[in-house]
Coordinates of C-alpha atoms in Angstrom, one line a residue:
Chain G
X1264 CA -26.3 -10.9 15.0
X1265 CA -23.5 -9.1 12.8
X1266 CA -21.1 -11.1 14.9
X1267 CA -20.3 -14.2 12.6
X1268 CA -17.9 -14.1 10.2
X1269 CA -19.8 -16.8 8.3
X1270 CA -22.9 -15.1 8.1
X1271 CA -21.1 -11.8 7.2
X1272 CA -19.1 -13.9 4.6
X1273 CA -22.4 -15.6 2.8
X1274 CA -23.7 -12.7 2.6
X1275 CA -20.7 -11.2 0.8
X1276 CA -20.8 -14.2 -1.7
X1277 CA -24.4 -13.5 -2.0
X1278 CA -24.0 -10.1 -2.9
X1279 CA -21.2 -11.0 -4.9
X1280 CA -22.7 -13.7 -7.2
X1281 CA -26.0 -11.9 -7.6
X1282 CA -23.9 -9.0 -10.1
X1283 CA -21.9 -12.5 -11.5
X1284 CA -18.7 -10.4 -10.1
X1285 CA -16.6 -13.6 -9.0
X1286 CA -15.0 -13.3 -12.6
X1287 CA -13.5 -10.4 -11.9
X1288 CA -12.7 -11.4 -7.7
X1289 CA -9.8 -13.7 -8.5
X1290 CA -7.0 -13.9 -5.7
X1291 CA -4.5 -11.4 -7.2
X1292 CA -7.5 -8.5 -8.4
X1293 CA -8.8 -9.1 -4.1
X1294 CA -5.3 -9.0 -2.8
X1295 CA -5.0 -5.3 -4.8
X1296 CA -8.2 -4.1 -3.7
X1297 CA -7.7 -4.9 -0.4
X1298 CA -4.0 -3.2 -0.6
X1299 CA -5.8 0.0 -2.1
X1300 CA -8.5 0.4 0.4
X1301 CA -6.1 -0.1 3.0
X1302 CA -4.0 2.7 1.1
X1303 CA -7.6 4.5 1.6
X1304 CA -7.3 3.9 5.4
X1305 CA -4.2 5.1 6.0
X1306 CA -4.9 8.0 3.9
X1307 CA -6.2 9.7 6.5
X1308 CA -3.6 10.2 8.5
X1309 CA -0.7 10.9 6.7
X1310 CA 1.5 13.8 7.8
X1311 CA -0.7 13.9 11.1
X1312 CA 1.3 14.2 14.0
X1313 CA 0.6 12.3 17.5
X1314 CA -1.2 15.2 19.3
X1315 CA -3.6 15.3 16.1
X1316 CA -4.3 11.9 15.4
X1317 CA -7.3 11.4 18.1
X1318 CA -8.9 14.8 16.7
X1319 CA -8.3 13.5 13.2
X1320 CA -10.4 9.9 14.3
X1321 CA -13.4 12.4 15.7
X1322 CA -13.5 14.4 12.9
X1323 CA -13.6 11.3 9.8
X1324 CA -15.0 8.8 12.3
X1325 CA -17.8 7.5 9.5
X1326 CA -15.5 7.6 6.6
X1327 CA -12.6 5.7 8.4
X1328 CA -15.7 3.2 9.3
X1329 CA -16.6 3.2 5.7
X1330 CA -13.0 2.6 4.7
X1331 CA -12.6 -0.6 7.4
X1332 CA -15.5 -2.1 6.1
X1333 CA -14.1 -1.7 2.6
X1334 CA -10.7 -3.7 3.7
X1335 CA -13.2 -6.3 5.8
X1336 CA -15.6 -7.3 3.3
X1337 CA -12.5 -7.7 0.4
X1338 CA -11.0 -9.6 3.1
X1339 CA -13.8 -11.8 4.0
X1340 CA -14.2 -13.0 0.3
X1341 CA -11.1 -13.0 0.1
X1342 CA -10.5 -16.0 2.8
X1343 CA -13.6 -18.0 1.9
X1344 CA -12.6 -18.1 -2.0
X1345 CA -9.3 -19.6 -0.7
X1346 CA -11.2 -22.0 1.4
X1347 CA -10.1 -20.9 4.6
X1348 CA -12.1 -20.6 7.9
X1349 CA -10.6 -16.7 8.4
X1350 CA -11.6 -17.3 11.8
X1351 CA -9.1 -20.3 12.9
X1352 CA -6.7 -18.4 10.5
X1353 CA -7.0 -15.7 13.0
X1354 CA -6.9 -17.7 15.8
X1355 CA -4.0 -19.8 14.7
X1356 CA -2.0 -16.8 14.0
X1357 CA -3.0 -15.6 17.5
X1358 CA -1.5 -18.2 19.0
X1359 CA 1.9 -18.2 17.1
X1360 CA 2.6 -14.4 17.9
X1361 CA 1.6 -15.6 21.9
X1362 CA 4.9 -17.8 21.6
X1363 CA 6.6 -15.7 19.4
X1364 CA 6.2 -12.4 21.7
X1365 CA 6.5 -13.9 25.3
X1366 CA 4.9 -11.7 27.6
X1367 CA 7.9 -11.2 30.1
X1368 CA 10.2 -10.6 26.9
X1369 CA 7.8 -8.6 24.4
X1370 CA 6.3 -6.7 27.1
X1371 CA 6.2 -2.7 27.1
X1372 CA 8.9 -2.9 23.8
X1373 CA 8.1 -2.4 20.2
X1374 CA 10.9 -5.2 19.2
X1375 CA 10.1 -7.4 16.3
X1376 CA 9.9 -11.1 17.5
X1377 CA 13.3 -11.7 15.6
X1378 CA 14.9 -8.6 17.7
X1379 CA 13.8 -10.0 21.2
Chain M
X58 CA -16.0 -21.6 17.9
X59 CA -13.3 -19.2 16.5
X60 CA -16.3 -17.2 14.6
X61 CA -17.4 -14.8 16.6
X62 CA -15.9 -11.3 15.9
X63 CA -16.6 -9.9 19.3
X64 CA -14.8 -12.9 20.9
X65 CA -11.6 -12.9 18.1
X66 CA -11.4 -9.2 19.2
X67 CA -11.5 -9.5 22.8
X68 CA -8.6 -12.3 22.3
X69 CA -6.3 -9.7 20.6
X70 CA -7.0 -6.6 23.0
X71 CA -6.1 -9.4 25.7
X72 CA -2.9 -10.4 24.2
X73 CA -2.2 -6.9 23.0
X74 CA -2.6 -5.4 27.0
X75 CA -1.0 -8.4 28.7
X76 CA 2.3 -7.0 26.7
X77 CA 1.1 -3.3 27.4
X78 CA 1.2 -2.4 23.1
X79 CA -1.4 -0.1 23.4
X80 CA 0.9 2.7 24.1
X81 CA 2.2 2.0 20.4
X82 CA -1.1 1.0 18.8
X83 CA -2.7 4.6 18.4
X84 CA -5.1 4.7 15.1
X85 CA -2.2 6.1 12.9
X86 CA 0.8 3.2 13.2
X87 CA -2.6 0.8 13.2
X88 CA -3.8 1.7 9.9
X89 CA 0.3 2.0 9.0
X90 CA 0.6 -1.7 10.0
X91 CA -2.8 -3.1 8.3
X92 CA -1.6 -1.2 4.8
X93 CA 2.0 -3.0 5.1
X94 CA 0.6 -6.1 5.6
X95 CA -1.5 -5.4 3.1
X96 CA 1.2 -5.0 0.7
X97 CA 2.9 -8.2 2.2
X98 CA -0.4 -10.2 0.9
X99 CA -0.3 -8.2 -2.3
X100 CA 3.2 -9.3 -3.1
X101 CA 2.6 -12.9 -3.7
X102 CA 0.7 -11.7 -7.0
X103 CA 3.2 -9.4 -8.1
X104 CA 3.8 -10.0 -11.8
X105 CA 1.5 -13.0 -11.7
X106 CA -0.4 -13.4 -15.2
X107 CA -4.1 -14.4 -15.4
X108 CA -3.2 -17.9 -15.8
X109 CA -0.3 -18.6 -12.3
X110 CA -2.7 -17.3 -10.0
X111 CA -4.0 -20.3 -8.8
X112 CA -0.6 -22.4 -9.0
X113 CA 0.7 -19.3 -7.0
X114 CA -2.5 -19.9 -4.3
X115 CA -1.3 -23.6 -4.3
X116 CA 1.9 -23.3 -3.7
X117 CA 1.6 -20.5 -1.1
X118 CA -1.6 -21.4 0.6
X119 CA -0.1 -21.1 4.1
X120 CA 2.1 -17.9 4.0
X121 CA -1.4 -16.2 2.4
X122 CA -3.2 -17.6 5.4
X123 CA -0.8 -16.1 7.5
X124 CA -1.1 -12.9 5.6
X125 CA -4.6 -12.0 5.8
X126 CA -4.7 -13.2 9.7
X127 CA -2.2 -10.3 9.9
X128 CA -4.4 -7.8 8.0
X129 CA -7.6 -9.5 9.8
X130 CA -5.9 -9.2 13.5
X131 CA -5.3 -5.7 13.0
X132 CA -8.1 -4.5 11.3
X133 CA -10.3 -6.2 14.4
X134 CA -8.2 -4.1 16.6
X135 CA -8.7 -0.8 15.1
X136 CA -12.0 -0.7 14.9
X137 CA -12.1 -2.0 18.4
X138 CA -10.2 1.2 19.5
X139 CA -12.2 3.5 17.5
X140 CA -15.3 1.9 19.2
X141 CA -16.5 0.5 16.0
X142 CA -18.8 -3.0 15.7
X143 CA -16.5 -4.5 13.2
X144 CA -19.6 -6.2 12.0
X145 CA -22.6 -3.7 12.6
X146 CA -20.3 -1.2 10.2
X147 CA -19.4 -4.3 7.5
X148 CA -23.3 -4.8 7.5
X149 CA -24.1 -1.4 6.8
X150 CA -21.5 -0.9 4.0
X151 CA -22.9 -4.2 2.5
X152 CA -26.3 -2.5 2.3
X153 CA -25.0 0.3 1.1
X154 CA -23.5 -1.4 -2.0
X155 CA -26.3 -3.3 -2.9
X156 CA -28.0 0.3 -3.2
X157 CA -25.1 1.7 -4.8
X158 CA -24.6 -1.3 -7.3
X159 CA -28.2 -2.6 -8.2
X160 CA -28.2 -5.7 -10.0
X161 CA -29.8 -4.9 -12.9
X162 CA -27.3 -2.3 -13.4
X163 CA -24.2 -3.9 -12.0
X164 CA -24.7 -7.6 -13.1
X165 CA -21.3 -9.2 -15.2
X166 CA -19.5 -5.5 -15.4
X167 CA -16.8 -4.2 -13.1
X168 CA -17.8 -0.4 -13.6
X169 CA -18.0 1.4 -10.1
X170 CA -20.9 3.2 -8.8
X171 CA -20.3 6.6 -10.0
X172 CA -20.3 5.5 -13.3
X173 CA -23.5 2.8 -13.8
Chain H
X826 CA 16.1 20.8 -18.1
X827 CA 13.9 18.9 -16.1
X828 CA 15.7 15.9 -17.1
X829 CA 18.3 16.4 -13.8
X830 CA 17.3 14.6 -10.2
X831 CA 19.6 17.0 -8.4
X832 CA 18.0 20.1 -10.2
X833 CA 14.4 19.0 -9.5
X834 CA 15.1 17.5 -5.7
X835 CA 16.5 21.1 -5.3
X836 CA 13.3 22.6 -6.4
X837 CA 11.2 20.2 -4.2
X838 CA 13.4 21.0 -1.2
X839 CA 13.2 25.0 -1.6
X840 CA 8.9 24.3 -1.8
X841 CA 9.2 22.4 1.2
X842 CA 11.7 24.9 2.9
X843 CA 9.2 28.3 2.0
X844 CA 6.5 26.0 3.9
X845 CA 8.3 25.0 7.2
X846 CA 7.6 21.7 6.4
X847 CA 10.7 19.6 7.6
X848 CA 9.4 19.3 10.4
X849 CA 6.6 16.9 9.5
X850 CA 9.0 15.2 6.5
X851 CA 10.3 12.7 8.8
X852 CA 11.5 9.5 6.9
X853 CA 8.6 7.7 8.6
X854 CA 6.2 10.1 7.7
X855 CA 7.7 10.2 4.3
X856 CA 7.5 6.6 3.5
X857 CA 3.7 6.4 4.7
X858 CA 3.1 9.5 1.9
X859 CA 4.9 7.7 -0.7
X860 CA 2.8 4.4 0.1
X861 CA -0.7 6.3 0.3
X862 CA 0.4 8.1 -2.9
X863 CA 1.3 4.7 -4.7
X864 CA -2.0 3.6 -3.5
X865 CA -3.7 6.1 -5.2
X866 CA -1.8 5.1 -8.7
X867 CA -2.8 1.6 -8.2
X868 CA -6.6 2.9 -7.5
X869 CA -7.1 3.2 -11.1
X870 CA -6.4 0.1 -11.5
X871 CA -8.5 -1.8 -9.6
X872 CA -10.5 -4.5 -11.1
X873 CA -9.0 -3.3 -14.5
X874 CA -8.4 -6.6 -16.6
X875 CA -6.2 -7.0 -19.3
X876 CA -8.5 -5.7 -22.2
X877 CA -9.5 -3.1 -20.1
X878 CA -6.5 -1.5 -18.9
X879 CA -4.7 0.6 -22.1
X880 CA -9.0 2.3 -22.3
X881 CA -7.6 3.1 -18.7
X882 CA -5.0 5.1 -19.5
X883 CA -6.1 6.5 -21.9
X884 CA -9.2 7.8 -20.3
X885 CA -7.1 8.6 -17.0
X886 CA -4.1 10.0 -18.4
X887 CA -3.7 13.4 -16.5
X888 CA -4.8 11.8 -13.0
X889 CA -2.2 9.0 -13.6
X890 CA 0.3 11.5 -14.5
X891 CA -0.4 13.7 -11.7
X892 CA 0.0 10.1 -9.4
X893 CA 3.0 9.3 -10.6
X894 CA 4.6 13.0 -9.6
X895 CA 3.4 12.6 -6.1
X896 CA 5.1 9.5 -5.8
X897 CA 8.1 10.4 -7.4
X898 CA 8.2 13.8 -5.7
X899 CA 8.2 12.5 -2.3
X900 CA 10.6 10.0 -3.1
X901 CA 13.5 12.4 -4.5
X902 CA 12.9 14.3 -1.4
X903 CA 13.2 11.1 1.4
X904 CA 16.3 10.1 -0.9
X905 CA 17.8 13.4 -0.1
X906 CA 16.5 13.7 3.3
X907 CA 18.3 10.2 4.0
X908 CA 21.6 11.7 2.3
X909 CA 20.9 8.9 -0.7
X910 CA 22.0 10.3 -4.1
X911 CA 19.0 8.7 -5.8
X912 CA 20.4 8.4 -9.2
X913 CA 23.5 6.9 -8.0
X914 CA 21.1 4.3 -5.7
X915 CA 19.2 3.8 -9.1
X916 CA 22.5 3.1 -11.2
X917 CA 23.6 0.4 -8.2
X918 CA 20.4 -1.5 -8.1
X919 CA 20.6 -1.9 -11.9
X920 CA 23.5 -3.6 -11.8
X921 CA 22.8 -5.6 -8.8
X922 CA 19.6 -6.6 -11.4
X923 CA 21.6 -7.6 -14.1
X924 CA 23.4 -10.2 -12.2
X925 CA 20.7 -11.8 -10.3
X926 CA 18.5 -12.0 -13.6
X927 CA 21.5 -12.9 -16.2
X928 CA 20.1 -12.5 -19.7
X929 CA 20.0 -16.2 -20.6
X930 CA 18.1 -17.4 -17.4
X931 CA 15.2 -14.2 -16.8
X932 CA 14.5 -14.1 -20.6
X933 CA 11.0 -14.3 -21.2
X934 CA 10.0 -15.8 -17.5
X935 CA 8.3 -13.7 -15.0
X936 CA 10.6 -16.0 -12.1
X937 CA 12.0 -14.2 -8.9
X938 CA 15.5 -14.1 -9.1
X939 CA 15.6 -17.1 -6.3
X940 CA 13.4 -18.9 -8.2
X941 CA 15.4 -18.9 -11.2
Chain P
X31 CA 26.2 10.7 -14.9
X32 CA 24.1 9.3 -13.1
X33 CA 21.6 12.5 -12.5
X34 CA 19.8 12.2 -15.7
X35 CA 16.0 11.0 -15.5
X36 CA 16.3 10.2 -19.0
X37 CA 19.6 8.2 -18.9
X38 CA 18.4 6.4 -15.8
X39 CA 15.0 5.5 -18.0
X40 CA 16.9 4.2 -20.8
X41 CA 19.4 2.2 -18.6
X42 CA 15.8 0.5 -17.4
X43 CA 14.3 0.0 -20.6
X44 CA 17.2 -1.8 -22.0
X45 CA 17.2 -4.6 -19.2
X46 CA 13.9 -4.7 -18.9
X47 CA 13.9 -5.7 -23.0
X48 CA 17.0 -7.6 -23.5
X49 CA 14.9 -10.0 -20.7
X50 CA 11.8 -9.7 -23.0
X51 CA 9.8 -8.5 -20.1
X52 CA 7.6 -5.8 -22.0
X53 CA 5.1 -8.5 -21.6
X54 CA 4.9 -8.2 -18.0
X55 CA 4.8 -4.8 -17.5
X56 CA 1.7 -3.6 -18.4
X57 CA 0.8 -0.1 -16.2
X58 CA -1.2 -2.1 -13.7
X59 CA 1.4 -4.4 -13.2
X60 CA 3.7 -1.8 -12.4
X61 CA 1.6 0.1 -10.7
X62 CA 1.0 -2.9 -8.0
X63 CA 4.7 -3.4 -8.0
X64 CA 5.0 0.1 -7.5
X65 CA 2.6 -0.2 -4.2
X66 CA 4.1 -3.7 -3.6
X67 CA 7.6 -1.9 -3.1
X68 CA 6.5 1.2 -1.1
X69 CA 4.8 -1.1 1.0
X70 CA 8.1 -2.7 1.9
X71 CA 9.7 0.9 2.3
X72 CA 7.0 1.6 4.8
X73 CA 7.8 -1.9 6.8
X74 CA 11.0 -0.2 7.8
X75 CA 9.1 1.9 10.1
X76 CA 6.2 0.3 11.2
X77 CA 5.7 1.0 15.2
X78 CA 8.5 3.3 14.8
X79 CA 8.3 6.1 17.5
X80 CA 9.4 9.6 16.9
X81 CA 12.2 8.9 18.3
X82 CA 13.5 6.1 17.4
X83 CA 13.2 6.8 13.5
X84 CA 17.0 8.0 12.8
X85 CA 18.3 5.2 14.7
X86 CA 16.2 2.9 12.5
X87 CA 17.2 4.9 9.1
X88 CA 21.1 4.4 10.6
X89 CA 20.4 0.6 10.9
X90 CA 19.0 0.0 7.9
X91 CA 20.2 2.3 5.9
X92 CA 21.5 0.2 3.1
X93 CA 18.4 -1.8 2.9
X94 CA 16.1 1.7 2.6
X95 CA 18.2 2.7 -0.1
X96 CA 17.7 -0.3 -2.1
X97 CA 13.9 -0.3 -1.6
X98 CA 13.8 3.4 -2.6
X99 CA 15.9 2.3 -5.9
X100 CA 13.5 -0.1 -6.4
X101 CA 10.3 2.0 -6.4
X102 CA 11.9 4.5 -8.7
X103 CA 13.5 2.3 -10.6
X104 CA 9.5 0.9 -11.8
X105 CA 7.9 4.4 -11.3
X106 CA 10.6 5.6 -14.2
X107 CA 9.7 2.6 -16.4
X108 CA 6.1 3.6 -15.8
X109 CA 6.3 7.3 -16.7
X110 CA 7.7 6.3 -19.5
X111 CA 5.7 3.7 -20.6
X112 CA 2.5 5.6 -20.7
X113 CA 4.9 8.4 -22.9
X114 CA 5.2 11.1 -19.7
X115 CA 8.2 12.6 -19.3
X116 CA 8.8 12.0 -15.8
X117 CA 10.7 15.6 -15.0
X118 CA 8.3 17.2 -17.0
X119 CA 5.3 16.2 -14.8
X120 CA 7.1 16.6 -12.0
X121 CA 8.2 20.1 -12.5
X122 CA 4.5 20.4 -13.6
X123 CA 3.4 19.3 -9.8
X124 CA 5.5 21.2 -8.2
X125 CA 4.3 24.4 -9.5
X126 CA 0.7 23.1 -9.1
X127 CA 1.5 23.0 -5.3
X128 CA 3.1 26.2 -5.2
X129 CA -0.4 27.6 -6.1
X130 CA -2.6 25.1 -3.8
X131 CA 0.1 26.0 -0.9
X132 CA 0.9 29.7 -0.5
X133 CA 3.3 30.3 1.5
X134 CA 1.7 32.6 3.7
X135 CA -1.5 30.0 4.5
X136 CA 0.8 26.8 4.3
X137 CA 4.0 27.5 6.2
X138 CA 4.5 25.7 9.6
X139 CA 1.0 23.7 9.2
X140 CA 0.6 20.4 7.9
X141 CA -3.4 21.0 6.4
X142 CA -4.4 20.1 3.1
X143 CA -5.1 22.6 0.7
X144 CA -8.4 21.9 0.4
X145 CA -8.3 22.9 4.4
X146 CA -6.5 26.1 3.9

């Protein structure tokens, strides 16, 4: 049921217009809040090492939810006030790193597509 | 079709294992990646005033798109990893806003929570 | 006298020396810091519009101020890690500046310099 | 010569106003350049092993120097367009961590100080 992006997306707008907040969600004020919650995200593992990182994810597992959600949501309006269908974004883009990052070239190596 | 994001996220994990990433995609260099291309999206609007942001939308539509599949792409994979429902979690935060930001209270202001 | 970047990256590099903590201030690890830390200046900006933003500072001063040093502080230290004399970095970017915005062509425009 | 935070600053003011660009550089519009830029310092080393990060720091080395030049170049602007002398809050934070890291609870642990 919280599978569509649609529905999660009206109900965003919803949310959104009912506190008359589009004023302030123009494209450049989403694109920063998106870029600080993600800031958020990463926040909580800076300096953390690879042995400690699954520890760390046990340990904040709500507020690292908490903090995806943030970038999600920002990012859901975010598409839909530029018109797009995030989903065939997604898709589309999906389907350009498939031929960009062939499997028997990209496979097992952390190349960039421009390195391969 | 491309909606659902259960199905969107099954699609990366696929693409992601058929090029065995997952030794590289550990929560840390996930949330790393999603802030960078965070950034990337952010830097369109750099310096933009109040009144280029749409021209800069216009003119930029498709590299944008391309940004916040990026961002999107990600974002579905990490909380895949951590177990999350990308959309059971964005849910709950939504219902936790509209507790946290009443109408009444937050209607045509940008003040946040803590300070209604 | 704290006016010289040598005199205060030597400072930073003694704290970090009396901790151990080399061993974690990789130039990866670095970077991610200095990004999470920028993120965290940006914060208070958020939603912020123009009107709003000198009542900002203002009212956020010695958090802004305390921002900025994390950044900056992490940064003299990944310069020196990386062998970079920062000012000298600094000085050559400048100038690189000052020829791709010539006076007569940047004045008054907010144009990237391959736009110009 | 080129040590001095305060020549450095001046240096940056005086381009920044023989271009008339005052109007542009507002402290949230620094501060997202400021994230904007550290965001492209962090791309160097996204996916980066352990391992590989000093091979990527000797390939790119050039390029890292000029996005570090960058950041500090606007964080300088920004220090001293909200009237902070950069050194001084520096020096400032640096004794502030000496107190929240003791050496004795800090050294050879990467914990924050609130987890000390």
């Amino acid at each position: 049921m919280n599978d569509s992006i649609s529905d999660l997306t009206r109900r965003i707008q919803t949310f959104v217009d009912a506190r008359d907040w589009r004023q302030f969600h123009n494209p450049k004020d989403l694109a920063v809040a998106i870029a600080a919650e993600a800031g958020e995200l990463m926040q909580h593992f800076v300096w953390q090492q690879p042995g400690q990182i699954e520890t760390r994810v046990d340990a904040k597992r709500d507020e690292i939810a908490s903090e995806v959600a943030d970038v999600a949501i920002l990012l859901f309006e975010f598409a839909d006030n530029l018109g797009l269908k995030l989903g065939e974004v997604m898709a589309a883009k999906i389907a350009h790193n498939e031929q960009r990052y062939p499997v028997d070239k990209a496979k097992g190596n952390n190349l960039k597509y421009s390195e391969l």
